[in-house]
Coordinates of C-alpha atoms (C1' of nucleotides) in Angstrom, one line a residue:
Chain A
M12 CA 0.0 0.0 -0.1
Q13 CA 1.0 3.5 -0.4
S14 CA 3.7 2.1 -2.8
G15 CA 6.3 5.1 -4.0
H16 CA 4.2 7.6 -1.8
D17 CA 7.2 8.6 0.4
L18 CA 9.2 10.3 -2.4
T19 CA 6.3 12.4 -3.6
M20 CA 4.9 13.0 -0.1
D21 CA 8.4 14.5 1.2
K22 CA 7.8 17.8 -0.6
A23 CA 4.1 18.2 0.2
R24 CA 4.5 17.1 3.9
Q25 CA 6.2 20.4 4.4
T26 CA 3.0 22.5 3.6
A27 CA 0.2 20.2 4.6
Q28 CA 0.5 17.6 7.0
G29 CA -1.9 16.4 9.8
A30 CA -5.0 18.3 10.1
E31 CA -3.6 21.8 9.7
D32 CA -0.3 22.7 8.3
A33 CA 1.9 24.6 10.8
A34 CA 4.4 26.6 8.6
R35 CA 7.6 25.6 10.3
R36 CA 9.7 28.1 12.3
L37 CA 7.1 30.7 13.3
P38 CA 7.9 33.8 15.4
R39 CA 7.6 32.9 19.1
D40 CA 4.4 34.9 19.7
V41 CA 2.7 33.6 16.7
R42 CA 3.4 29.9 17.4
E43 CA 2.3 30.7 21.0
K44 CA -0.9 31.9 19.8
A45 CA -1.3 28.9 17.5
I46 CA -0.8 26.5 20.4
I47 CA -3.2 28.2 22.7
E48 CA -5.9 28.1 20.0
G49 CA -5.3 24.7 19.1
A50 CA -5.2 23.7 22.8
I51 CA -8.7 25.3 23.2
R52 CA -10.4 23.3 20.4
F53 CA -8.6 20.3 21.4
F54 CA -9.4 20.2 25.0
A55 CA -12.9 21.2 24.3
E56 CA -13.4 18.1 22.0
N57 CA -11.4 15.7 24.2
G58 CA -11.4 17.0 27.6
F59 CA -8.4 17.9 29.7
E60 CA -7.1 14.4 30.3
A61 CA -6.3 14.0 26.6
A62 CA -2.7 13.5 25.7
T63 CA -0.4 16.2 24.8
R64 CA 1.0 14.1 22.0
A65 CA -2.4 14.1 20.3
L66 CA -2.6 17.7 20.7
A67 CA 0.7 18.4 19.1
K68 CA -0.2 16.0 16.2
E69 CA -3.3 18.2 15.6
L70 CA -1.3 21.2 15.8
G71 CA 1.3 19.8 13.2
I72 CA 4.1 20.0 15.8
T73 CA 6.0 17.6 17.9
Q74 CA 5.1 17.1 21.6
P75 CA 8.4 18.5 23.2
L76 CA 7.8 21.8 21.4
L77 CA 4.7 22.4 23.5
Y78 CA 7.1 22.5 26.7
R79 CA 9.3 25.1 25.0
Y80 CA 6.1 27.2 25.2
F81 CA 4.5 26.0 28.4
P82 CA 6.5 24.5 31.4
S83 CA 3.7 22.0 32.0
K84 CA 0.2 20.5 30.8
E85 CA -1.1 22.3 33.7
V86 CA 0.0 25.7 32.7
L87 CA -1.1 25.3 29.2
I88 CA -4.6 24.4 30.6
E89 CA -4.7 27.3 33.0
R90 CA -4.0 29.7 29.9
V91 CA -6.8 27.9 27.9
Y92 CA -9.3 28.9 30.8
N93 CA -8.1 32.4 30.9
E94 CA -8.4 32.6 27.1
V95 CA -11.8 31.4 27.1
F96 CA -13.6 32.9 30.0
V97 CA -11.9 36.1 31.2
S98 CA -12.7 38.3 28.2
R99 CA -16.0 37.0 27.4
W100 CA -17.9 38.8 30.0
N101 CA -19.1 42.2 28.8
P102 CA -19.7 44.6 31.7
E103 CA -22.0 46.7 29.6
W104 CA -24.5 43.8 29.8
E105 CA -25.0 44.7 33.6
A106 CA -26.0 48.2 32.8
L107 CA -28.3 46.9 30.1
I108 CA -30.4 45.0 32.5
V109 CA -31.2 47.9 34.9
D110 CA -31.8 50.5 32.1
R111 CA -35.3 51.6 33.1
S112 CA -36.0 53.8 30.3
R113 CA -36.7 50.6 28.3
P114 CA -39.3 48.1 28.9
L115 CA -38.0 45.0 30.9
E116 CA -39.0 42.5 28.1
D117 CA -36.7 44.5 25.7
R118 CA -34.0 44.6 27.9
L119 CA -34.0 41.0 28.9
I120 CA -34.2 39.8 25.5
A121 CA -31.3 42.2 24.5
F122 CA -29.3 41.0 27.1
Y123 CA -29.8 37.2 26.7
R124 CA -29.3 37.8 22.9
A125 CA -25.9 39.3 23.4
Y126 CA -25.1 36.9 26.1
S127 CA -25.8 34.0 23.7
K128 CA -23.6 35.4 21.2
A129 CA -20.7 34.9 23.5
V130 CA -21.8 31.7 25.2
Y131 CA -23.7 29.5 22.8
D132 CA -20.4 28.3 21.4
Y133 CA -19.0 24.7 21.2
V134 CA -15.8 25.6 22.9
W135 CA -17.1 27.7 25.8
V136 CA -19.9 25.4 26.8
R137 CA -17.8 22.4 26.9
I138 CA -15.0 23.8 28.7
F139 CA -17.3 25.1 31.2
V140 CA -18.9 21.8 31.8
Y141 CA -15.6 19.9 31.8
S142 CA -14.0 22.2 34.3
G143 CA -17.3 22.1 36.4
L144 CA -17.2 18.3 36.7
K145 CA -13.5 18.7 37.7
K146 CA -14.9 21.1 40.4
M147 CA -12.8 24.0 39.5
D148 CA -13.7 26.9 41.7
L149 CA -13.6 28.8 38.5
N150 CA -17.2 27.6 37.6
T151 CA -18.5 28.6 41.4
R152 CA -16.9 32.0 40.9
Y153 CA -18.4 32.4 37.6
L154 CA -21.9 31.3 38.5
T155 CA -21.5 33.8 41.7
I156 CA -21.1 36.5 39.4
I157 CA -24.0 35.5 37.1
R158 CA -26.1 35.5 40.5
E159 CA -25.1 39.0 41.6
K160 CA -24.7 40.7 38.3
V161 CA -27.7 39.1 36.5
L162 CA -30.2 37.2 38.5
I163 CA -30.5 39.4 41.5
P164 CA -30.8 42.5 39.3
I165 CA -33.5 40.8 37.5
C166 CA -35.4 40.1 40.7
E167 CA -35.2 43.7 41.6
E168 CA -36.5 44.7 38.4
L169 CA -39.3 42.3 38.7
R170 CA -40.2 43.7 42.0
H171 CA -40.2 47.3 40.7
E172 CA -42.2 46.1 37.5
R173 CA -45.0 44.7 39.7
G174 CA -45.0 47.5 42.3
L175 CA -43.8 45.3 44.8
P176 CA -41.7 46.4 47.9
D177 CA -38.0 46.8 47.1
T178 CA -35.2 44.7 48.4
N179 CA -34.5 47.1 51.1
S180 CA -37.8 47.0 53.0
L181 CA -38.2 43.2 52.0
P182 CA -35.0 41.3 51.2
L183 CA -34.9 38.9 48.4
G184 CA -35.9 35.3 49.1
E185 CA -34.1 32.3 47.9
D186 CA -37.1 31.3 46.1
E187 CA -37.4 34.4 44.0
V188 CA -33.8 34.0 42.9
E189 CA -34.5 30.3 42.3
M190 CA -37.3 31.4 39.9
V191 CA -34.9 33.4 37.8
W192 CA -32.6 30.4 37.8
G193 CA -35.3 28.8 36.0
L194 CA -34.9 31.2 33.2
H195 CA -31.2 30.9 33.2
G196 CA -31.5 27.2 33.1
A197 CA -33.9 27.3 30.2
F198 CA -31.4 29.5 28.4
F199 CA -28.3 27.5 29.2
Y200 CA -29.7 24.2 28.9
R201 CA -30.4 24.9 25.3
A202 CA -26.6 25.2 24.6
V203 CA -25.9 21.9 26.7
R204 CA -28.3 20.1 24.5
R205 CA -26.6 21.3 21.4
F206 CA -22.8 21.2 22.4
V207 CA -22.8 18.4 24.9
Y208 CA -25.7 16.2 23.7
S209 CA -25.2 16.8 20.1
L210 CA -28.9 17.8 19.4
P211 CA -29.8 19.9 16.6
E212 CA -30.9 23.6 16.7
R213 CA -34.4 23.5 15.7
V214 CA -35.6 26.7 16.5
P215 CA -33.4 29.9 15.7
D216 CA -31.8 31.1 18.8
D217 CA -33.0 34.7 18.8
E218 CA -36.5 33.5 18.6
A219 CA -36.3 30.6 21.1
I220 CA -34.8 33.5 23.4
A221 CA -37.4 35.7 23.0
N222 CA -40.0 33.2 23.9
D223 CA -38.0 32.2 26.9
I224 CA -38.1 35.8 28.1
R225 CA -41.9 36.4 27.2
Q226 CA -42.8 33.2 28.8
F227 CA -40.9 34.1 31.8
L228 CA -42.3 37.5 32.3
H229 CA -45.8 36.4 31.8
G230 CA -45.5 33.5 34.1
A231 CA -43.5 35.2 36.9
P232 CA -45.9 37.6 38.6
P233 CA -48.2 35.0 40.1
T234 CA -45.4 33.1 41.4
Q235 CA -43.7 36.2 42.5
K236 CA -46.7 37.6 44.2
K237 CA -47.2 34.4 46.2
I238 CA -43.8 34.3 47.3
V239 CA -43.6 37.7 48.6
K240 CA -47.0 37.5 50.2
D241 CA -45.9 34.3 52.0
R242 CA -42.7 36.0 53.1
A243 CA -44.4 39.0 54.3
K244 CA -46.5 36.6 56.5
D245 CA -43.5 34.7 57.9
R246 CA -41.9 38.0 58.9
S247 CA -45.0 39.0 61.1
Chain B
M28 CA 3.4 9.6 65.6
Q29 CA 1.2 6.6 65.7
S30 CA 3.6 4.8 68.0
G31 CA 2.6 1.2 68.7
H32 CA -0.2 1.6 66.2
D33 CA 0.9 -1.4 64.1
L34 CA 0.1 -4.2 66.4
T35 CA -3.4 -3.1 67.4
M36 CA -4.2 -1.9 63.7
D37 CA -3.3 -5.3 62.4
K38 CA -6.6 -6.8 63.6
A39 CA -8.8 -3.8 62.8
R40 CA -7.3 -3.6 59.2
Q41 CA -9.2 -6.8 58.2
T42 CA -12.7 -5.3 58.9
A43 CA -12.0 -1.5 58.0
Q44 CA -9.3 -0.6 55.7
G45 CA -9.2 2.2 53.2
A46 CA -12.6 4.0 52.6
E47 CA -14.8 0.9 52.9
D48 CA -14.2 -2.6 54.3
A49 CA -14.4 -5.3 51.6
A50 CA -14.7 -8.3 53.8
R51 CA -12.3 -10.8 52.0
R52 CA -13.3 -13.8 49.9
L53 CA -17.0 -12.8 49.0
P54 CA -19.2 -15.0 46.9
R55 CA -18.8 -14.2 43.3
D56 CA -22.1 -12.2 42.9
V57 CA -21.7 -10.3 45.9
R58 CA -18.2 -9.2 45.0
E59 CA -19.4 -8.2 41.5
K60 CA -22.2 -6.1 42.8
A61 CA -19.8 -4.3 45.1
I62 CA -17.5 -3.7 42.2
I63 CA -20.1 -2.3 40.1
E64 CA -21.5 0.1 43.0
G65 CA -18.1 1.2 43.8
A66 CA -17.4 1.8 40.2
I67 CA -20.7 3.8 39.8
R68 CA -19.6 6.2 42.6
F69 CA -15.9 6.2 41.5
F70 CA -16.5 7.1 38.0
A71 CA -19.2 9.7 38.7
E72 CA -16.8 11.3 40.9
N73 CA -13.7 11.1 38.8
G74 CA -14.9 10.5 35.2
F75 CA -14.0 7.5 33.1
E76 CA -10.6 8.5 32.3
A77 CA -9.7 7.6 36.0
A78 CA -7.5 4.8 36.7
T79 CA -8.4 1.2 37.6
R80 CA -6.0 1.1 40.5
A81 CA -7.5 4.1 42.2
L82 CA -10.9 2.5 41.8
A83 CA -9.6 -0.9 43.3
K84 CA -8.0 1.1 46.2
E85 CA -11.3 2.8 47.0
L86 CA -12.9 -0.6 46.8
G87 CA -10.4 -2.0 49.2
I88 CA -9.3 -4.7 46.8
T89 CA -6.3 -5.0 44.2
Q90 CA -6.5 -4.0 40.7
P91 CA -6.0 -7.3 39.1
L92 CA -9.1 -8.6 40.8
L93 CA -11.2 -6.2 38.8
Y94 CA -10.2 -8.2 35.7
R95 CA -11.3 -11.3 37.5
Y96 CA -14.9 -9.9 37.0
F97 CA -14.7 -7.8 34.0
P98 CA -12.7 -8.7 30.9
S99 CA -11.8 -5.0 30.4
K100 CA -12.3 -1.5 31.8
E101 CA -14.5 -0.7 28.8
V102 CA -17.0 -3.5 29.7
L103 CA -17.0 -2.5 33.3
I104 CA -18.0 1.2 32.3
E105 CA -20.8 -0.5 30.0
R106 CA -22.0 -2.2 33.1
V107 CA -22.0 1.2 34.9
Y108 CA -24.0 2.8 32.2
N109 CA -26.8 0.1 32.3
E110 CA -27.0 0.0 36.1
V111 CA -27.2 3.8 36.1
F112 CA -29.7 4.4 33.4
V113 CA -31.6 1.5 32.2
S114 CA -33.8 0.8 35.4
R115 CA -34.5 4.4 36.3
W116 CA -37.2 5.2 33.9
N117 CA -40.7 4.4 35.2
P118 CA -43.1 3.8 32.4
E119 CA -46.0 4.7 34.7
W120 CA -45.0 8.4 34.6
E121 CA -45.9 8.4 30.8
A122 CA -49.4 7.5 31.9
L123 CA -49.4 10.2 34.4
I124 CA -48.7 13.0 32.0
V125 CA -52.0 12.2 30.0
D126 CA -54.3 11.3 32.7
R127 CA -57.0 14.0 32.1
S128 CA -58.9 13.2 35.1
R129 CA -56.6 15.5 36.9
P130 CA -55.8 19.0 36.6
L131 CA -52.6 19.4 34.3
E132 CA -50.8 21.3 36.9
D133 CA -51.3 18.5 39.2
R134 CA -50.1 16.0 36.8
L135 CA -47.0 18.0 35.8
I136 CA -46.0 18.6 39.4
A137 CA -46.5 15.1 40.3
F138 CA -44.5 13.9 37.2
Y139 CA -41.3 16.1 37.7
R140 CA -41.3 15.4 41.3
A141 CA -41.3 11.7 40.7
Y142 CA -38.7 12.2 38.1
S143 CA -36.6 14.2 40.4
K144 CA -36.6 11.6 43.0
A145 CA -34.8 9.3 40.3
V146 CA -32.6 12.0 38.7
Y147 CA -31.6 14.7 41.2
D148 CA -28.9 12.3 42.1
Y149 CA -25.1 13.1 42.2
V150 CA -24.2 9.8 40.4
W151 CA -27.1 10.1 37.8
V152 CA -26.3 13.7 36.8
R153 CA -22.7 13.5 36.4
I154 CA -22.4 10.0 34.6
F155 CA -25.0 11.6 32.3
V156 CA -23.1 14.6 31.7
Y157 CA -19.7 12.8 31.4
S158 CA -21.1 10.4 28.8
G159 CA -22.6 13.4 26.9
L160 CA -19.2 15.1 26.6
K161 CA -17.9 11.6 25.3
K162 CA -20.5 12.0 22.7
M163 CA -22.1 8.6 23.4
D164 CA -25.3 7.9 21.5
L165 CA -26.7 6.9 24.9
N166 CA -27.5 10.6 25.6
T167 CA -29.1 11.2 22.3
R168 CA -31.2 8.3 22.6
Y169 CA -32.3 9.0 26.2
L170 CA -33.1 12.6 25.2
T171 CA -35.2 11.4 22.3
I172 CA -37.2 9.2 24.7
I173 CA -37.8 12.6 26.9
R174 CA -39.1 14.3 23.9
E175 CA -41.2 11.5 22.7
K176 CA -42.6 10.5 26.0
V177 CA -42.7 13.7 28.0
L178 CA -42.2 16.9 26.0
I179 CA -44.5 16.2 23.1
P180 CA -47.3 14.8 25.3
I181 CA -47.0 17.8 27.3
C182 CA -47.5 20.1 24.1
E183 CA -50.5 18.0 23.4
E184 CA -52.0 18.6 26.8
L185 CA -51.5 22.2 26.4
R186 CA -53.0 22.4 23.3
H187 CA -56.0 20.5 24.8
E188 CA -56.2 22.5 27.9
R189 CA -56.4 25.8 26.0
G190 CA -59.0 24.6 23.3
L191 CA -56.4 24.8 20.5
P192 CA -56.4 22.5 17.5
D193 CA -55.1 19.1 18.1
T194 CA -52.0 17.8 16.7
N195 CA -53.6 15.8 13.8
S196 CA -55.3 19.0 12.3
L197 CA -52.3 21.1 13.1
P198 CA -48.9 19.3 13.7
L199 CA -46.8 20.5 16.5
G200 CA -44.3 23.0 15.5
E201 CA -40.6 22.9 16.7
D202 CA -41.0 26.2 18.7
E203 CA -43.8 24.6 20.7
V204 CA -41.6 21.7 21.6
E205 CA -38.7 24.2 22.3
M206 CA -40.8 25.9 24.8
V207 CA -41.3 22.8 26.8
W208 CA -37.6 22.2 26.5
G209 CA -37.4 25.5 28.6
L210 CA -39.4 23.8 31.5
H211 CA -37.3 20.9 31.3
G212 CA -34.1 22.9 31.1
A213 CA -35.4 24.8 34.3
F214 CA -35.8 21.4 35.9
F215 CA -32.5 19.9 34.8
Y216 CA -30.3 22.6 35.1
R217 CA -31.1 22.7 38.9
A218 CA -29.3 19.3 39.1
V219 CA -26.4 20.4 37.2
R220 CA -25.9 23.5 39.4
R221 CA -26.0 21.3 42.3
F222 CA -24.1 18.1 41.2
V223 CA -21.8 19.5 38.5
Y224 CA -21.1 23.0 39.7
S225 CA -21.6 22.3 43.4
L226 CA -23.9 25.0 44.2
P227 CA -26.1 24.4 47.3
E228 CA -29.6 23.5 47.1
R229 CA -31.2 26.8 48.6
V230 CA -34.8 26.1 48.0
P231 CA -36.4 22.7 48.7
D232 CA -36.6 20.6 45.5
D233 CA -40.5 20.0 45.7
E234 CA -41.3 23.6 46.3
A235 CA -38.9 24.8 43.4
I236 CA -40.4 22.3 41.0
A237 CA -43.8 23.4 42.0
N238 CA -43.0 27.1 41.2
D239 CA -41.4 25.9 37.9
I240 CA -44.7 24.2 36.8
R241 CA -46.9 26.9 37.9
Q242 CA -44.8 29.4 36.3
F243 CA -44.6 27.5 33.1
L244 CA -48.3 27.0 32.9
H245 CA -49.2 30.7 33.4
G246 CA -46.4 31.7 31.0
A247 CA -47.1 29.1 28.3
P248 CA -50.6 30.3 26.9
P249 CA -49.6 33.7 25.2
T250 CA -46.5 32.3 23.8
Q251 CA -48.5 29.2 22.6
K252 CA -51.3 31.1 21.3
K253 CA -48.9 33.4 19.3
I254 CA -47.0 30.3 18.0
V255 CA -50.3 28.5 16.7
K256 CA -51.5 31.6 15.1
D257 CA -48.3 32.3 13.5
R258 CA -48.2 28.6 12.2
A259 CA -52.0 28.8 11.0
K260 CA -50.9 31.9 9.1
D261 CA -47.9 30.3 7.4
R262 CA -50.0 27.3 6.1
S263 CA -52.5 29.6 4.2
Chain C
dT16 C1' 30.3 33.7 3.8
dT17 C1' 30.5 32.8 8.6
dT18 C1' 28.5 33.3 12.9
dC19 C1' 25.3 32.9 16.0
dC20 C1' 20.8 32.3 18.0
dA21 C1' 16.1 31.0 18.6
dG22 C1' 12.6 27.5 16.7
dT23 C1' 12.3 22.6 16.1
dT24 C1' 13.2 17.7 16.4
dG25 C1' 14.5 12.9 17.7
dA26 C1' 15.9 10.2 21.4
dT27 C1' 14.9 9.1 25.8
dC28 C1' 13.4 8.8 31.0
dA29 C1' 10.4 7.7 34.9
dA30 C1' 5.9 7.1 36.4
dA31 C1' 1.5 5.6 35.5
dT32 C1' -1.8 2.6 33.1
dG33 C1' -4.4 -1.4 31.3
dA34 C1' -4.0 -6.2 31.1
dT35 C1' -2.0 -11.3 32.3
dA36 C1' 0.2 -15.0 34.5
dA37 C1' 1.8 -17.5 38.4
dT38 C1' 1.1 -18.0 43.4
dT39 C1' -1.3 -17.8 47.6
dA40 C1' -4.8 -18.6 50.8
dG41 C1' -9.8 -18.8 52.6
dG42 C1' -13.8 -21.6 53.5
dC43 C1' -16.7 -25.6 52.2
dA44 C1' -17.6 -30.7 51.4
dT45 C1' -15.8 -34.8 52.8
Chain D
dA29 C1' -8.7 -32.5 60.2
dT30 C1' -8.0 -32.8 55.1
dG31 C1' -8.1 -31.6 50.6
dC32 C1' -10.3 -29.2 46.9
dC33 C1' -12.0 -25.2 44.6
dT34 C1' -11.8 -20.6 43.7
dA35 C1' -11.5 -15.8 45.6
dA36 C1' -7.6 -12.7 45.9
dT37 C1' -2.9 -11.5 45.9
dT38 C1' 1.9 -10.6 44.1
dA39 C1' 4.8 -9.9 40.5
dT40 C1' 5.1 -8.4 36.0
dC41 C1' 4.5 -6.9 30.8
dA42 C1' 4.0 -3.6 27.2
dT43 C1' 2.1 0.8 26.1
dT44 C1' 1.0 5.4 27.1
dT45 C1' 1.9 9.6 29.2
dG46 C1' 4.3 14.1 31.1
dA47 C1' 8.6 16.0 30.8
dT48 C1' 13.8 16.7 29.7
dC49 C1' 18.2 17.3 26.8
dA50 C1' 21.1 17.3 23.4
dA51 C1' 21.4 17.9 18.6
dC52 C1' 19.7 19.9 14.2
dT53 C1' 18.2 24.0 11.4
dG54 C1' 17.3 28.0 9.0
dG55 C1' 17.6 32.8 8.7
dA56 C1' 19.1 37.3 10.5
dA57 C1' 23.4 39.9 11.8
dA58 C1' 28.3 40.8 11.4

DNA sequence: TTTCCAGTTGATCAAATGATAATTAGGCAT
DNA sequence: ATGCCTAATTATCATTTGATCAACTGGAAA
């Protein structure tokens, strides 16, 4: 098989070998970036237990070269985390949620659509789930931010929207926050279905998200009123 | 440290060593069961890439013994899947959803509470997510069942509830099913938060589930009516 | 051209891993 | 008590894995 191949391949191998060709002898920073981006895709696909040799192969380089750029696999993985998570959170989103010059429905749709552009992403979702299973505090920290910067503000806007007491006179109850976790779950589980369980996207995201929000806002008031009433009773 | 311990430990070690004592020389079927149950907990915690030696240590046995009971690691993992998934689906649940002698709200709350008893479980959730990341068709198959046996029936009940045309005269649209995926996502994401991301259970499950359902049922009609109306228009 | 240096590779190590074979030892039937 | 059957262990193998090091290479500077 492949008889006489070797001679003709010898030339070709230099430009296209393995999955992607990796133009030999790159400047340091270019090669470093190539490794990181390759590592992101590779670990998102195969998990962090996957072998560095396989990563190198996919990059079209040899395995020891990785160690010229990163002192250990662990450090490389750390870099992958940073690259994927740190710069995908846009602080403007926080202001968007509490901008009372617009209807709440518009704000929430705008926020979750914008957020989906950053987060409905193969690499993001899988690396987030992988690191969650590994019990990295990264996830806990991230979800704490979600809670503080997204869910609780939404709770407060909901209170305001319905003319209910603000959170100073009546602190938020866990069940109120849990209610909004429901919205967030509907939103995030869509990405999990697609990127973890490989189910197809059957409804365009923007449409599905708008439905999520409308449904949430229509459904919330009764639950919310009940919760607040119960809490007011408990406190007397 | 531990001076003179060795002598007294010698006896104790026979009954309690490592994490759990593993009473030497068990009958074949008992040991087999012990291995499987240990493997379930072990792989749920550490993922399927984890080493068989670590598993053996946790079981209080030696690693080669595993191979007296299972020809390969892969076969053992297969057994773990079966043990965790096959027998946790209760066909009675399907009947419960479509039992029109009860209010839909009651049925859905009853179903999701019962389902949560089987599925809000450290082992179940983590193994399901692990196998999803590995792209086992197991997950796709399972979620197909969820779709057919749970989500679509709920859609049909919703149509009936609101006096809308049944699915024979107007087939279900993907967006209608997607809407119910939202409920399911709120439900399942609660378990992911707890067992994958290690967030605390802040609201009792039964209560949170009842809120999910009530909110869903209050929020669904407008969305649903809009969807059905749009579809009727498209078909003309 | 020659020198030099940074990018890259091939060879290799030590530890870990899945798996196997030979050996030991516990408990039941006789 | 004795001997047999088989559960369980010890020792070991081949492969894989993260990591290291000396040698090679190609282009820019002298």
